[in-house]
């Protein structure tokens, strides 16, 4: 595998707080990474910097050969649009749009909305029969699966998920993890921020942060078994 992402000596400082402190990390194309650690360890800060949602105070973030930490304006917007699929703990669905329309919103910023493609994305997450339902008519697990379909619609190179199972019961958590396993088999690069050990254990590799630094970087010996 070739590297897709290189984080080089990255720090993020807020006043006296070092949210990230001289972090180095390489992620290969197609890897499934879990980022874990206690509250305040820098997990969400790292995800925001990887996704180009925030800039490091110092260091470089090299995505597929391009230093995204230097991008701004139209260039960073194009990066978000073309390269990144985002899944959040809070679903951020538009309450007056149905499921397929919520997926099509992501297409609007990328190309021309295509209902057929949006329906196919919902089918990938097992929601083709709920396409015309409003968010209020969907369970929490179904809403999260709409979010995953929305993240996948533009065929991103990397999917970033911040606590994607945090609001879900065990049954829906398992459904979401099954979707992630399928995405990994298809070659999608996955980075999942989680506090849940069970979610971390199914990933290919676990990065544990403590006080803004990488405390452990471990391969899952049972991955794929």
Tab-separated table of C-alpha atoms in Angstrom:
chain	number	residue	atom	x	y	z
A	1	UNK	CA	0.000	0.000	0.000
A	2	UNK	CA	1.104	3.564	-0.669
A	3	UNK	CA	0.729	6.344	1.877
A	4	UNK	CA	-2.299	8.604	1.434
A	5	UNK	CA	-1.740	10.867	4.409
A	6	UNK	CA	1.369	12.077	6.203
A	7	UNK	CA	1.213	14.210	9.323
A	8	UNK	CA	4.622	15.740	9.918
A	9	UNK	CA	5.558	17.373	13.238
A	10	UNK	CA	2.043	18.824	13.624
A	11	UNK	CA	1.139	20.962	16.605
A	12	UNK	CA	-2.097	22.794	17.364
A	13	UNK	CA	-1.850	25.351	20.143
A	14	UNK	CA	-4.660	27.330	21.765
A	15	UNK	CA	-3.059	29.807	24.155
A	16	UNK	CA	-1.230	27.629	26.686
A	17	UNK	CA	-2.984	24.437	25.551
A	18	UNK	CA	-1.154	22.085	23.193
A	19	UNK	CA	-4.121	20.194	21.709
A	20	UNK	CA	-1.629	18.400	19.438
A	21	UNK	CA	2.065	18.367	20.249
A	22	UNK	CA	4.551	17.530	17.477
A	23	UNK	CA	2.587	14.597	16.072
A	24	UNK	CA	3.975	12.386	13.290
A	25	UNK	CA	1.710	9.851	11.602
A	26	UNK	CA	1.512	8.071	8.244
A	27	UNK	CA	-1.701	6.454	7.004
A	28	UNK	CA	-1.679	4.166	3.993
A	29	UNK	CA	-4.289	4.187	1.268
A	30	UNK	CA	-7.077	1.766	2.184
A	31	UNK	CA	-6.258	1.550	5.901
A	32	UNK	CA	-8.942	1.572	8.585
A	33	UNK	CA	-7.721	3.632	11.533
A	34	UNK	CA	-9.356	4.144	14.925
A	35	UNK	CA	-8.240	7.242	16.841
A	36	UNK	CA	-8.854	6.818	20.561
A	37	UNK	CA	-7.994	8.495	23.834
A	38	UNK	CA	-9.585	10.221	26.822
A	39	UNK	CA	-11.550	13.442	26.555
A	40	UNK	CA	-9.208	16.330	25.751
A	41	UNK	CA	-6.505	14.084	24.292
A	42	UNK	CA	-6.684	15.749	20.854
A	43	UNK	CA	-8.839	13.244	18.931
A	44	UNK	CA	-11.284	15.703	17.362
A	45	UNK	CA	-8.515	18.264	16.786
A	46	UNK	CA	-6.586	15.665	14.798
A	47	UNK	CA	-9.657	14.742	12.761
A	48	UNK	CA	-10.391	18.396	11.972
A	49	UNK	CA	-6.815	18.953	10.812
A	50	UNK	CA	-6.777	15.766	8.710
A	51	UNK	CA	-10.048	16.849	7.090
A	52	UNK	CA	-8.827	20.364	6.375
A	53	UNK	CA	-11.481	21.812	8.711
A	54	UNK	CA	-8.743	23.416	10.826
A	55	UNK	CA	-5.103	24.343	10.286
A	56	UNK	CA	-2.167	23.260	12.413
A	57	UNK	CA	-0.202	25.888	14.271
A	58	UNK	CA	2.928	24.287	12.850
A	59	UNK	CA	3.860	21.250	10.800
A	60	UNK	CA	2.557	19.777	7.554
A	61	UNK	CA	-0.433	17.671	6.531
A	62	UNK	CA	0.401	15.959	3.238
A	63	UNK	CA	-2.639	14.424	1.545
A	64	UNK	CA	-1.817	12.447	-1.595
A	65	UNK	CA	1.315	14.548	-2.130
A	66	UNK	CA	-0.316	17.940	-1.452
A	67	UNK	CA	0.217	20.020	1.682
A	68	UNK	CA	-3.398	20.806	2.610
A	69	UNK	CA	-2.346	22.861	5.631
A	70	UNK	CA	-1.439	25.645	3.191
A	71	UNK	CA	-4.734	25.613	1.276
A	72	UNK	CA	-7.374	28.300	1.731
A	73	UNK	CA	-10.447	29.750	0.045
A	74	UNK	CA	-11.602	27.949	-3.083
A	75	UNK	CA	-8.780	25.384	-2.915
A	76	UNK	CA	-9.720	24.071	0.538
A	77	UNK	CA	-13.399	24.040	-0.458
A	78	UNK	CA	-12.530	21.893	-3.482
A	79	UNK	CA	-10.500	19.587	-1.249
A	80	UNK	CA	-13.441	19.072	1.124
A	81	UNK	CA	-15.788	18.532	-1.793
A	82	UNK	CA	-13.653	16.143	-3.828
A	83	UNK	CA	-11.590	14.163	-1.321
A	84	UNK	CA	-13.373	13.926	2.042
A	85	UNK	CA	-16.554	12.254	3.278
A	86	UNK	CA	-17.590	13.350	6.785
A	87	UNK	CA	-19.762	11.463	9.272
A	88	UNK	CA	-20.562	13.077	12.627
A	89	UNK	CA	-22.082	11.933	15.907
A	90	UNK	CA	-24.760	14.586	15.419
A	91	UNK	CA	-26.492	13.774	12.163
A	92	UNK	CA	-26.832	17.296	10.682
A	93	UNK	CA	-29.701	16.292	8.400
A	94	UNK	CA	-32.018	18.965	7.010
A	95	UNK	CA	-35.331	18.282	8.707
A	96	UNK	CA	-37.599	19.345	5.827
A	97	UNK	CA	-35.787	17.196	3.232
A	98	UNK	CA	-36.367	13.471	2.903
A	99	UNK	CA	-33.553	10.925	3.021
A	100	UNK	CA	-32.710	10.914	-0.679
A	101	UNK	CA	-32.840	14.730	-0.825
A	102	UNK	CA	-30.451	14.955	2.142
A	103	UNK	CA	-28.000	12.754	0.233
A	104	UNK	CA	-28.423	14.873	-2.902
A	105	UNK	CA	-27.431	18.014	-0.964
A	106	UNK	CA	-23.825	16.743	-0.965
A	107	UNK	CA	-24.005	16.260	-4.739
A	108	UNK	CA	-25.158	19.841	-5.188
A	109	UNK	CA	-21.784	21.150	-3.999
A	110	UNK	CA	-19.847	18.650	-6.108
A	111	UNK	CA	-21.693	18.300	-9.406
A	112	UNK	CA	-25.271	18.010	-10.584
A	113	UNK	CA	-27.653	16.305	-8.120
A	114	UNK	CA	-28.630	12.884	-9.410
A	115	UNK	CA	-31.510	11.135	-7.651
A	116	UNK	CA	-30.620	7.765	-9.145
A	117	UNK	CA	-27.083	7.942	-7.711
A	118	UNK	CA	-28.444	9.130	-4.361
A	119	UNK	CA	-30.860	6.190	-4.264
A	120	UNK	CA	-27.972	3.839	-5.042
A	121	UNK	CA	-26.009	5.345	-2.126
A	122	UNK	CA	-28.987	4.713	0.175
A	123	UNK	CA	-29.191	1.162	-1.123
A	124	UNK	CA	-25.544	0.631	-0.120
A	125	UNK	CA	-26.510	1.374	3.494
A	126	UNK	CA	-29.749	-0.637	3.319
A	127	UNK	CA	-32.172	2.288	3.262
A	128	UNK	CA	-33.612	2.235	-0.256
A	129	UNK	CA	-37.094	1.629	1.188
A	130	UNK	CA	-36.800	4.702	3.466
A	131	UNK	CA	-35.693	7.127	0.757
A	132	UNK	CA	-38.815	9.309	0.920
A	133	UNK	CA	-38.961	9.510	4.710
A	134	UNK	CA	-38.147	12.708	6.589
A	135	UNK	CA	-35.482	12.590	9.340
A	136	UNK	CA	-38.227	12.751	11.972
A	137	UNK	CA	-39.625	9.517	10.526
A	138	UNK	CA	-36.292	7.682	10.811
A	139	UNK	CA	-34.658	6.065	13.821
A	140	UNK	CA	-31.291	7.319	15.054
A	141	UNK	CA	-29.544	4.411	13.365
A	142	UNK	CA	-31.328	5.102	10.088
A	143	UNK	CA	-30.405	8.790	10.266
A	144	UNK	CA	-26.749	7.869	10.764
A	145	UNK	CA	-26.901	5.570	7.743
A	146	UNK	CA	-28.312	8.468	5.683
A	147	UNK	CA	-25.282	10.476	6.836
A	148	UNK	CA	-22.962	7.699	5.670
A	149	UNK	CA	-24.722	7.580	2.287
A	150	UNK	CA	-24.301	11.360	2.034
A	151	UNK	CA	-20.591	11.030	2.865
A	152	UNK	CA	-20.137	8.383	0.158
A	153	UNK	CA	-22.099	9.996	-2.674
A	154	UNK	CA	-19.119	11.838	-4.176
A	155	UNK	CA	-16.784	8.806	-3.931
A	156	UNK	CA	-14.321	10.383	-1.461
A	157	UNK	CA	-10.780	9.113	-1.068
A	158	UNK	CA	-11.138	9.110	2.697
A	159	UNK	CA	-14.086	8.892	5.102
A	160	UNK	CA	-13.668	10.654	8.458
A	161	UNK	CA	-16.148	9.626	11.141
A	162	UNK	CA	-16.288	11.422	14.513
A	163	UNK	CA	-17.980	9.200	17.146
A	164	UNK	CA	-20.282	7.720	14.456
A	165	UNK	CA	-21.857	5.241	16.877
A	166	UNK	CA	-21.995	7.549	19.898
A	167	UNK	CA	-25.775	8.054	19.717
A	168	UNK	CA	-26.673	4.521	18.637
A	169	UNK	CA	-27.838	1.399	20.428
A	170	UNK	CA	-25.901	-1.846	20.056
A	171	UNK	CA	-27.943	-3.171	17.132
A	172	UNK	CA	-27.510	0.001	15.078
A	173	UNK	CA	-23.849	0.266	16.073
A	174	UNK	CA	-23.305	-3.183	14.577
A	175	UNK	CA	-25.077	-2.166	11.363
A	176	UNK	CA	-22.834	0.900	11.007
A	177	UNK	CA	-19.702	-1.163	11.693
A	178	UNK	CA	-20.805	-3.706	9.080
A	179	UNK	CA	-21.066	-0.828	6.572
A	180	UNK	CA	-17.558	0.326	7.498
A	181	UNK	CA	-16.239	-3.213	7.034
A	182	UNK	CA	-17.762	-3.312	3.562
A	183	UNK	CA	-16.240	0.079	2.700
A	184	UNK	CA	-12.843	-1.157	3.840
A	185	UNK	CA	-13.153	-4.248	1.655
A	186	UNK	CA	-13.883	-1.911	-1.269
A	187	UNK	CA	-10.632	-0.014	-0.606
A	188	UNK	CA	-11.977	3.102	1.159
A	189	UNK	CA	-9.617	4.728	3.656
A	190	UNK	CA	-11.427	5.083	6.994
A	191	UNK	CA	-10.472	7.178	10.018
A	192	UNK	CA	-12.867	6.756	12.932
A	193	UNK	CA	-12.603	8.827	16.109
A	194	UNK	CA	-14.166	6.911	18.995
A	195	UNK	CA	-14.156	6.490	22.753
A	196	UNK	CA	-15.779	3.049	22.435
A	197	UNK	CA	-13.264	0.157	22.789
A	198	UNK	CA	-15.552	-2.168	20.814
A	199	UNK	CA	-15.486	0.214	17.851
A	200	UNK	CA	-11.718	0.575	18.147
A	201	UNK	CA	-11.211	-3.182	18.239
A	202	UNK	CA	-12.739	-3.770	14.799
A	203	UNK	CA	-10.391	-1.306	13.091
A	204	UNK	CA	-7.207	-2.411	11.357
A	205	UNK	CA	-5.002	-0.110	13.437
A	206	UNK	CA	-5.541	1.910	16.620
A	207	UNK	CA	-3.873	5.254	17.369
A	208	UNK	CA	-4.178	6.241	21.044
A	209	UNK	CA	-3.664	9.890	21.929
A	210	UNK	CA	-2.763	11.237	25.350
A	211	UNK	CA	-2.171	14.918	26.046
A	212	UNK	CA	-1.916	15.716	22.341
A	213	UNK	CA	0.701	13.068	21.582
A	214	UNK	CA	0.565	9.559	20.168
A	215	UNK	CA	0.918	7.234	23.148
A	216	UNK	CA	0.351	3.985	21.233
A	217	UNK	CA	0.146	2.923	17.581
A	218	UNK	CA	-1.007	-0.691	17.361
A	219	UNK	CA	-2.102	-3.119	14.679
A	220	UNK	CA	-5.134	-5.269	15.490
A	221	UNK	CA	-3.824	-8.832	15.442
A	222	UNK	CA	-7.354	-10.198	14.958
A	223	UNK	CA	-8.310	-7.829	12.124
A	224	UNK	CA	-10.033	-9.631	9.285
A	225	UNK	CA	-10.311	-12.930	11.160
